[in-house]
Tab-separated table of C-alpha atoms and ligand atoms in Angstrom:
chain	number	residue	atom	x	y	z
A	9	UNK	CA	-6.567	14.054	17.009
A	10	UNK	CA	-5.949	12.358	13.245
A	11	UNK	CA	-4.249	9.963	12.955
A	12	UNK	CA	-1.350	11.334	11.318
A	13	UNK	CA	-0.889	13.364	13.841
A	14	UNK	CA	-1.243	10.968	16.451
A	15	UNK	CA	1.538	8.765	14.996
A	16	UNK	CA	3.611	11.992	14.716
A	17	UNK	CA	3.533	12.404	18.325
A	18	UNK	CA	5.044	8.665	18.663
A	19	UNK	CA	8.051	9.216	15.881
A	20	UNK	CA	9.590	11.524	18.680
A	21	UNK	CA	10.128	8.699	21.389
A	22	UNK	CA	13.485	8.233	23.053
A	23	UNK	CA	15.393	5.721	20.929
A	24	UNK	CA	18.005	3.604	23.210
A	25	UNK	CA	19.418	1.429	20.257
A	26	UNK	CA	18.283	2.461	16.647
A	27	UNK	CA	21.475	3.504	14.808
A	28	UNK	CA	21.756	5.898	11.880
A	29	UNK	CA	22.141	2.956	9.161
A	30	UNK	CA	18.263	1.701	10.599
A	31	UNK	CA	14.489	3.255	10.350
A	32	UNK	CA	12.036	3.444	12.766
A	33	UNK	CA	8.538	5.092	12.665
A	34	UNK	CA	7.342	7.130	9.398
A	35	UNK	CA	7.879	4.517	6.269
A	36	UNK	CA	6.126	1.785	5.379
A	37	UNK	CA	8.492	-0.563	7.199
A	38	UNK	CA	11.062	-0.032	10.324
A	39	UNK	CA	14.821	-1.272	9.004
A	40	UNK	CA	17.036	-3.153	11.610
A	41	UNK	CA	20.332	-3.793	10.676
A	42	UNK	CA	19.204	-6.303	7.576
A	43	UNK	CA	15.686	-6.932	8.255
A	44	UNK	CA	12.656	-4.895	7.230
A	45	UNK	CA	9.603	-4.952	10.196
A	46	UNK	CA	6.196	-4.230	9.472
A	47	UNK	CA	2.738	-4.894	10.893
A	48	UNK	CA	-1.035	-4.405	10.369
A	49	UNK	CA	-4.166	-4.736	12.323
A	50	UNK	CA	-7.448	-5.022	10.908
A	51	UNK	CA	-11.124	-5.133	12.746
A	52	UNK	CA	-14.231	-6.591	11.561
A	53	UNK	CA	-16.805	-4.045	10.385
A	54	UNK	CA	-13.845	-1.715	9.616
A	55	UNK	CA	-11.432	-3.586	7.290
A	56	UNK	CA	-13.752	-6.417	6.519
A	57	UNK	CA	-16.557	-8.019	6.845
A	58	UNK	CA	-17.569	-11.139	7.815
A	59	UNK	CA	-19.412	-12.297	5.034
A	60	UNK	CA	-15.928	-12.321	3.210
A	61	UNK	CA	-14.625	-15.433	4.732
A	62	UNK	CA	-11.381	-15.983	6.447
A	63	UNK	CA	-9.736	-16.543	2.879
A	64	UNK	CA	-10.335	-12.788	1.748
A	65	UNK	CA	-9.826	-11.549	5.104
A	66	UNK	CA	-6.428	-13.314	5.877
A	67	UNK	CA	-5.143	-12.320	2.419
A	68	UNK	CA	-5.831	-9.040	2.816
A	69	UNK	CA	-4.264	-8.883	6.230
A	70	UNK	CA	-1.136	-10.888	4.758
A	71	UNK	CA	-0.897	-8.786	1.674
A	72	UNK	CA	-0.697	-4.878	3.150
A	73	UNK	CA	2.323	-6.377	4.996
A	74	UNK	CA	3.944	-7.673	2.367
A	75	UNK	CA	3.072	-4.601	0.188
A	76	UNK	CA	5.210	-2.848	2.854
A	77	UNK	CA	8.227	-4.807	2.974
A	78	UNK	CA	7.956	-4.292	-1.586
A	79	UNK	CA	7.600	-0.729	-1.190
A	80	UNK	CA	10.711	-0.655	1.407
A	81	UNK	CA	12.726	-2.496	-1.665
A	82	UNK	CA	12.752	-6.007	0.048
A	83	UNK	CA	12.932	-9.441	-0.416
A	84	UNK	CA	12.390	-12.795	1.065
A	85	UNK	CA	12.794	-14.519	3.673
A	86	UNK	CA	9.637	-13.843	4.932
A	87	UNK	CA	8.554	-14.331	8.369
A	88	UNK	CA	5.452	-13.716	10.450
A	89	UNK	CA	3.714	-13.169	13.802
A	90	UNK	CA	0.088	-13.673	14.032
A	91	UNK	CA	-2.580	-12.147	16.484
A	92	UNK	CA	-5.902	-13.101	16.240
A	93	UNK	CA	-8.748	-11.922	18.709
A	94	UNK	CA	-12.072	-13.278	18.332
A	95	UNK	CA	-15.751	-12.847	19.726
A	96	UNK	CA	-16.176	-16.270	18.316
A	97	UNK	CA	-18.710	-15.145	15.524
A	98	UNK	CA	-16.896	-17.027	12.990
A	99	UNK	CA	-15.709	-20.390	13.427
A	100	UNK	CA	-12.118	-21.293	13.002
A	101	UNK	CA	-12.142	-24.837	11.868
A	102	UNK	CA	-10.750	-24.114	8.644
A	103	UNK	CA	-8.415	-21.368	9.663
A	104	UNK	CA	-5.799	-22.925	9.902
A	105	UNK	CA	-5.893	-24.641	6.459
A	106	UNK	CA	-6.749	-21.505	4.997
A	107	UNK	CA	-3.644	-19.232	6.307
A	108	UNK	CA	-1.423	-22.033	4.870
A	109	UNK	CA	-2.547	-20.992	1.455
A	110	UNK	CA	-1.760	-17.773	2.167
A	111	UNK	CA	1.386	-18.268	3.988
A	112	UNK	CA	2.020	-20.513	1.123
A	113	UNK	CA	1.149	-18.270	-1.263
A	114	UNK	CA	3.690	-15.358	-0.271
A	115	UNK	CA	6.372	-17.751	0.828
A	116	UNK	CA	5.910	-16.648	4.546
A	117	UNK	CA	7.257	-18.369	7.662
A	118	UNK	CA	4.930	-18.521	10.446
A	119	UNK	CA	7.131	-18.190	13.061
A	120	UNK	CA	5.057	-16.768	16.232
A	121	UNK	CA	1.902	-14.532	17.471
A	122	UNK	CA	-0.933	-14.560	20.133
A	123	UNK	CA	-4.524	-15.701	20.810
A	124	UNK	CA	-6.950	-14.084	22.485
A	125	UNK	CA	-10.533	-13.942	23.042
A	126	UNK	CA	-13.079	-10.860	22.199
A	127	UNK	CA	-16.072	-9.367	24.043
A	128	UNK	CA	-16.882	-8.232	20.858
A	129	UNK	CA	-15.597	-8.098	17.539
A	130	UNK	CA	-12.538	-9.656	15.204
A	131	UNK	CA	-9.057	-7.978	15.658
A	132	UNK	CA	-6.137	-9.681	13.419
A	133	UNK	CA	-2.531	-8.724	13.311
A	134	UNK	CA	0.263	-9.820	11.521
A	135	UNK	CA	3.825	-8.854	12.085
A	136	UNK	CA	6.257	-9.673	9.109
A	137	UNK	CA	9.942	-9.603	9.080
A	138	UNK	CA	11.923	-9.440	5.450
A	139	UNK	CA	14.827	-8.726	4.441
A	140	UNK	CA	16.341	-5.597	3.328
A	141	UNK	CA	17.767	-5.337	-0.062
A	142	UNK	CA	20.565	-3.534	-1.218
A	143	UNK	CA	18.861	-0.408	-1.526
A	144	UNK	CA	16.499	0.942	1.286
A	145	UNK	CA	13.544	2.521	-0.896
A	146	UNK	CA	12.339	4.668	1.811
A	147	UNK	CA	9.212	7.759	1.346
A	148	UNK	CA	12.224	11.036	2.032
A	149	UNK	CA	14.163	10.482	-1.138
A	150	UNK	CA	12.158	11.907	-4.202
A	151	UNK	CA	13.998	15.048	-5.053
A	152	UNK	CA	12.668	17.713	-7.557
A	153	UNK	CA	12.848	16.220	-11.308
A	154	UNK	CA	12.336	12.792	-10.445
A	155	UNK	CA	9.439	10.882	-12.619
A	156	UNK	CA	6.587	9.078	-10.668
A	157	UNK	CA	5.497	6.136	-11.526
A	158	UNK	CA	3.044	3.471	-10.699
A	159	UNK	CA	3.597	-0.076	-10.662
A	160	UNK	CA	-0.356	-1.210	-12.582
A	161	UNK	CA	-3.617	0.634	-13.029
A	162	UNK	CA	-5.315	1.546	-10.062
A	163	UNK	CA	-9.285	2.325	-9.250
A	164	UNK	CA	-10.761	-1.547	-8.927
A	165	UNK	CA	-10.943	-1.746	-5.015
A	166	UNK	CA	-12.834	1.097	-4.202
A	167	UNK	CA	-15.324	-0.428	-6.987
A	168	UNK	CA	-15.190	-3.640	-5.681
A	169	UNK	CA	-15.694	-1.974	-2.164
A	170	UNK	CA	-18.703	0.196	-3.318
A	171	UNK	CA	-20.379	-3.127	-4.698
A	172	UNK	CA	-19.608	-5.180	-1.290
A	173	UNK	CA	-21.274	-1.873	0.958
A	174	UNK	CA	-24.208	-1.571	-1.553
A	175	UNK	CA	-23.110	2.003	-1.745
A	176	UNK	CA	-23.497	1.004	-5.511
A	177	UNK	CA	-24.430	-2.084	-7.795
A	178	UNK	CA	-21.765	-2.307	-9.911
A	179	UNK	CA	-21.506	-5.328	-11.991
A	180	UNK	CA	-17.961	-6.708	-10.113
A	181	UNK	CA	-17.073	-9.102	-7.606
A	182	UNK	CA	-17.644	-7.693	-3.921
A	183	UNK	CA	-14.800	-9.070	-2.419
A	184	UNK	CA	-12.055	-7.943	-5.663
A	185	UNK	CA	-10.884	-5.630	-3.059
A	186	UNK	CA	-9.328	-8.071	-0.219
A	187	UNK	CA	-7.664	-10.103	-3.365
A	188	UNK	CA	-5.132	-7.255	-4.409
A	189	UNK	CA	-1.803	-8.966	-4.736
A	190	UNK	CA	0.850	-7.359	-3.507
A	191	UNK	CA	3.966	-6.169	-5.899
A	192	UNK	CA	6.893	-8.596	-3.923
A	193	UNK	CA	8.723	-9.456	-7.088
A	194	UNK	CA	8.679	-5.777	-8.354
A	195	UNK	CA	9.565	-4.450	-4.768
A	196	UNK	CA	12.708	-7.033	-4.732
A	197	UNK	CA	13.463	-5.864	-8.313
A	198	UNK	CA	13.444	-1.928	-7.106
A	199	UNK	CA	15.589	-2.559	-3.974
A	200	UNK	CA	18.306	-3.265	-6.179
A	201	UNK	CA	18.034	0.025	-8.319
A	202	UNK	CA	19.871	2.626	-7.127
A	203	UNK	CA	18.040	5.033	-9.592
A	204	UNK	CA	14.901	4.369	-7.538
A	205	UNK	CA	14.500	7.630	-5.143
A	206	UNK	CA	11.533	6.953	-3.406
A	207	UNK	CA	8.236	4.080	-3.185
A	208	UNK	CA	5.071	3.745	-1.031
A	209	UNK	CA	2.463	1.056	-1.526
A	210	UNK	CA	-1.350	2.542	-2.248
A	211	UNK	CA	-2.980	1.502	1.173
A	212	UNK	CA	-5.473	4.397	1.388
A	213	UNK	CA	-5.327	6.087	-1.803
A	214	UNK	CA	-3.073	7.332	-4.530
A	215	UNK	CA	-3.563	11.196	-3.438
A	216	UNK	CA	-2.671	10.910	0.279
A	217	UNK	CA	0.243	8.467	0.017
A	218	UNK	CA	1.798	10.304	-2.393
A	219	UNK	CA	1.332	13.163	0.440
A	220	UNK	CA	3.218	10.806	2.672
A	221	UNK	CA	6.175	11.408	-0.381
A	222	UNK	CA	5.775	14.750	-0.383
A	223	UNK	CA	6.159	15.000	3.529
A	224	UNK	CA	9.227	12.925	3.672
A	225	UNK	CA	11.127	14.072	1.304
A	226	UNK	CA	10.155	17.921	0.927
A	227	UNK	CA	9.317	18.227	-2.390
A	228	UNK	CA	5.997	18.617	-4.645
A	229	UNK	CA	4.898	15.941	-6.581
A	230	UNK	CA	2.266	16.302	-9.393
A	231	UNK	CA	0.115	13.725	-11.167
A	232	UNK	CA	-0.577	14.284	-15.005
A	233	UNK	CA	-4.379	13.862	-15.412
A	234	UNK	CA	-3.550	12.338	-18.773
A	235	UNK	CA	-0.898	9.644	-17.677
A	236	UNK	CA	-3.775	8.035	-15.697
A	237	UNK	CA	-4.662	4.862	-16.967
A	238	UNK	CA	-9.097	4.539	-16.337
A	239	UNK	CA	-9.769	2.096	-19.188
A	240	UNK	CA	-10.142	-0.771	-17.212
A	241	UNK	CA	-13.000	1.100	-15.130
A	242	UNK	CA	-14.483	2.542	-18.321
A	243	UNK	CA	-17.242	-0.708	-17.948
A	244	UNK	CA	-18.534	0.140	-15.154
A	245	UNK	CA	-19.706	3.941	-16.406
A	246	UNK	CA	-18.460	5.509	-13.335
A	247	UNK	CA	-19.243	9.330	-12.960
A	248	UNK	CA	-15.544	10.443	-12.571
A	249	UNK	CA	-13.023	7.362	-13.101
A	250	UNK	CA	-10.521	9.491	-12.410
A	251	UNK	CA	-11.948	10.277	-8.907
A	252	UNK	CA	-11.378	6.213	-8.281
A	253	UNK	CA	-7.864	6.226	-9.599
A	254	UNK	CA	-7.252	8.966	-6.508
A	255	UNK	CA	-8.673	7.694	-3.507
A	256	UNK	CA	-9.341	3.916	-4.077
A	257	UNK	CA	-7.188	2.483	-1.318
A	258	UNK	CA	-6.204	-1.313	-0.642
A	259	UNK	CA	-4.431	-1.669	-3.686
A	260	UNK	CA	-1.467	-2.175	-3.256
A	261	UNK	CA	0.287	-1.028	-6.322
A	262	UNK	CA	3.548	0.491	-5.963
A	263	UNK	CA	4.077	4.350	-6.468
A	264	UNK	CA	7.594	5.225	-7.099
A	265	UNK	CA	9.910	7.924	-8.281
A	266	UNK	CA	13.044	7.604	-10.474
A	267	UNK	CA	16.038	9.567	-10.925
A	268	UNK	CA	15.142	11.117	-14.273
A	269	UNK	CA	19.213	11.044	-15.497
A	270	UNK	CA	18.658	7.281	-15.381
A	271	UNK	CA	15.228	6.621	-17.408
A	272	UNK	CA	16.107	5.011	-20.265
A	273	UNK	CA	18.551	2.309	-17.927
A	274	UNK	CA	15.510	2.223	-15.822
A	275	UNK	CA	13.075	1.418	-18.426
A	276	UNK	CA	15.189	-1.220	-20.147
A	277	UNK	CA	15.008	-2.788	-16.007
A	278	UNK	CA	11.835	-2.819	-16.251
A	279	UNK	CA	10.652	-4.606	-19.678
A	280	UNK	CA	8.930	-7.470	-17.717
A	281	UNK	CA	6.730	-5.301	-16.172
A	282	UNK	CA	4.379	-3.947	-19.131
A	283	UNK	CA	2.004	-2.106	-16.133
A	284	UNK	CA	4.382	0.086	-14.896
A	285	UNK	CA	3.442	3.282	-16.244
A	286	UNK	CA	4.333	7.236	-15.655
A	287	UNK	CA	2.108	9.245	-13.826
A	288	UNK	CA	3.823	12.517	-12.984
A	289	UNK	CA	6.628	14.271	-12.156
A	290	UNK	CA	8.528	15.487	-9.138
A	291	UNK	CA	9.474	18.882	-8.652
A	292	UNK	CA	10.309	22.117	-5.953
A	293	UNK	CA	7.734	22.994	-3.508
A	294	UNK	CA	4.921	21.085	-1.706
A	295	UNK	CA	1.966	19.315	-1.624
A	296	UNK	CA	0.449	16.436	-4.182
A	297	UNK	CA	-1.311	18.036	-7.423
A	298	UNK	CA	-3.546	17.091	-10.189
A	299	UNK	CA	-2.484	18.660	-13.189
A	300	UNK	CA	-5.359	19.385	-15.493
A	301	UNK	CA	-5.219	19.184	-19.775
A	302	UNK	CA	-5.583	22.961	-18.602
A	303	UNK	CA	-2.713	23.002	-16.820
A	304	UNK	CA	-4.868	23.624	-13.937
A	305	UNK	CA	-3.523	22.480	-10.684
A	306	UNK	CA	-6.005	20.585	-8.210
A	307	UNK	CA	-4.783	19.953	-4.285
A	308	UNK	CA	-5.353	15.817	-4.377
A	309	UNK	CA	-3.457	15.206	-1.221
A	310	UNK	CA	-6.371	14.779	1.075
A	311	UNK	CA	-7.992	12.257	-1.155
A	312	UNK	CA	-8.345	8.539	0.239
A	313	UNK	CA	-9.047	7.300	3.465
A	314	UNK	CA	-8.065	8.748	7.105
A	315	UNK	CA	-8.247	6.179	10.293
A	316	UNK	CA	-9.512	8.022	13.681
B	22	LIG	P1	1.183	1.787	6.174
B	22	LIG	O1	-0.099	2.330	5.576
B	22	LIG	O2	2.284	1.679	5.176
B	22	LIG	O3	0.982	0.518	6.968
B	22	LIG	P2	0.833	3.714	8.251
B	22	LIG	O4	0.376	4.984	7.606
B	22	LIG	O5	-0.168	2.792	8.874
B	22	LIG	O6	1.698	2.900	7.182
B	22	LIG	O7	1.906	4.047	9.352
B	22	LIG	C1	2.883	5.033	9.147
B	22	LIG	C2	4.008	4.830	10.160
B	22	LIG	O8	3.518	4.953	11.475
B	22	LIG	C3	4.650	3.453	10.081
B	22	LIG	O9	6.042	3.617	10.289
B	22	LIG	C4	4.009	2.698	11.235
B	22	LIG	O10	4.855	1.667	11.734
B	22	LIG	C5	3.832	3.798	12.266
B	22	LIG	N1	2.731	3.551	13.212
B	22	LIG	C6	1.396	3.522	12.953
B	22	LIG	N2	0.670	3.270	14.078
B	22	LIG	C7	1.581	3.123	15.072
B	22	LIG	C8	1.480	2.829	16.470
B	22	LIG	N3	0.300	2.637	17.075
B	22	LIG	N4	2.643	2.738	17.188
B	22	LIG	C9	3.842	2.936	16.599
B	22	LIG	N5	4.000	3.226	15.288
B	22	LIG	C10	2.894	3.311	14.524
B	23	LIG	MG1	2.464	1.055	3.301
């Protein structure tokens, strides 16, 4: 079984106390009365490596939770649990020292988790509870007509990945990819937009969480080949830039869509934020599309990464 499907057979669990006003499985947060729950786990060998150091690896742990309390809309405070299972392979004198400039980093409360040991390999976990903002951004609102947008260029971590699995020498740092930074002041800024239909966060890859839009909120959504931004990869002579601004995942860039009757408020909102750029439009159907300067349509949905 994949593991979207898996997941789908755990949405349909009896609920004894979720109300109508809250969120549970299927976005990139649950919502509980005013407070936005998310968590991640990530295993050595799968997520990281070891070689990264506990710096990389606990700010990429710390950041795709974050990244999902932006792309719910929310806003500090911040608080977290921590689980941390270890073989022992790496040593945790500085650990502690080092998820302080993390914490520190993203304003985060530590506020709880759990220590374990590991027969074998390094499982971390981090629960983090933030506030919901006035608006719930969730992944079911796009509706047909809406503009998509991304919050910055995408493409660098699967680069940056490639590099750190010798899969290819490109001239970048190996380790770009666990340094992403996740979009909390532009997530807080978009919770308070009403114009804003719909947002995800780019965890596996522009083509399947845009799928995850699509899903949710019934609609098809189609990517303009030439609204893609590639000339920050254009150094690295990559055989089809395009390909890496599709799949690269662990990027944590916001993908959003806007109520197209409200652009031009929208776009004065967003003057601070000269990244932000359109990538597509919204519009009846399904499925995620590349549109072609041929107006050819390629199926992009299944691009990116799959768990399981
Ligand atoms: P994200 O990439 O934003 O972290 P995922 O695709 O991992 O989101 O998860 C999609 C949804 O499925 C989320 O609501 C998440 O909480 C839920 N989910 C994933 N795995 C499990 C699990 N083992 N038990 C319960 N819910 C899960
Ligand atoms: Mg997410």
């Amino acid at each position: 079984m994949k593991e979207f499907d898996f997941i789908k057979t755990l949405t349909n669990l009896k609920k004894f106390h979720l109300s109508d006003n809250d969120l549970g499985i299927g976005d990139d947060a649950a919502s509980i009365g005013n407070w936005l729950i998310a968590k991640d786990l990530i295993v050595s060998d799968v997520h990281f490596k070891r070689t990264a150091g506990w710096r990389n690896i606990l700010f990429k742990l710390i950041t795709s939770n974050v990244s999902d309390i932006a792309a719910m809309g929310g806003k500090h405070p911040f608080y977290g649990l921590l689980g941390i299972s270890t073989d022992g392979s790496m040593s945790l004198n500085d650990f502690s020292n080092v998820l302080k400039e993390v914490l520190d980093f993203y304003q985060i409360d530590l506020i709880g988790g759990d220590t374990t040991s590991s027969q074998s390999g390094i499982f971390l976990s981090f629960t983090i509870i933030g506030k919901r903002n006035s608006s719930l951004l969730t992944r079911s609102g796009a509706k047909p007509g809406d503009l998509l947008f991304l919050s910055r260029p995408v493409g660098l971590s699967k680069v940056s990945l490639e590099r750190e699995l010798n899969i290819k020498n490109h001239l970048i740092d190996p380790h770009l990819h666990y340094k992403q930074v996740a979009e909390v002041k532009l997530g807080g800024l978009l919770g308070t937009l009403s114009c804003v239909t719909s947002c995800i966060d780019i965890s596996d890859g522009l083509g399947r969480d845009l799928s995850h839009i699509s899903e949710s909120s019934n609609v098809k959504i189609v990517v303009d080949e030439k609204l893609l931004h590639v000339k920050h990869l254009e150094k690295y002579n990559l055989d089809n830039p395009i390909d890496y601004v599709l799949t690269s995942g662990e990027e944590y860039a916001l993908a959003f869509t806007i109520d197209r009757n409200h652009i031009s408020k929208f776009e004065n909102t967003i003057s601070d934020y000269p990244n932000i750029h359109k990538i597509g439009y919204v519009s009846d159907g399904y499925g995620v599309f590349l549109e072609k300067e041929n107006s050819e349509l390629i199926d992009i949905s299944k691009l990116g990464f799959e768990h399981l």
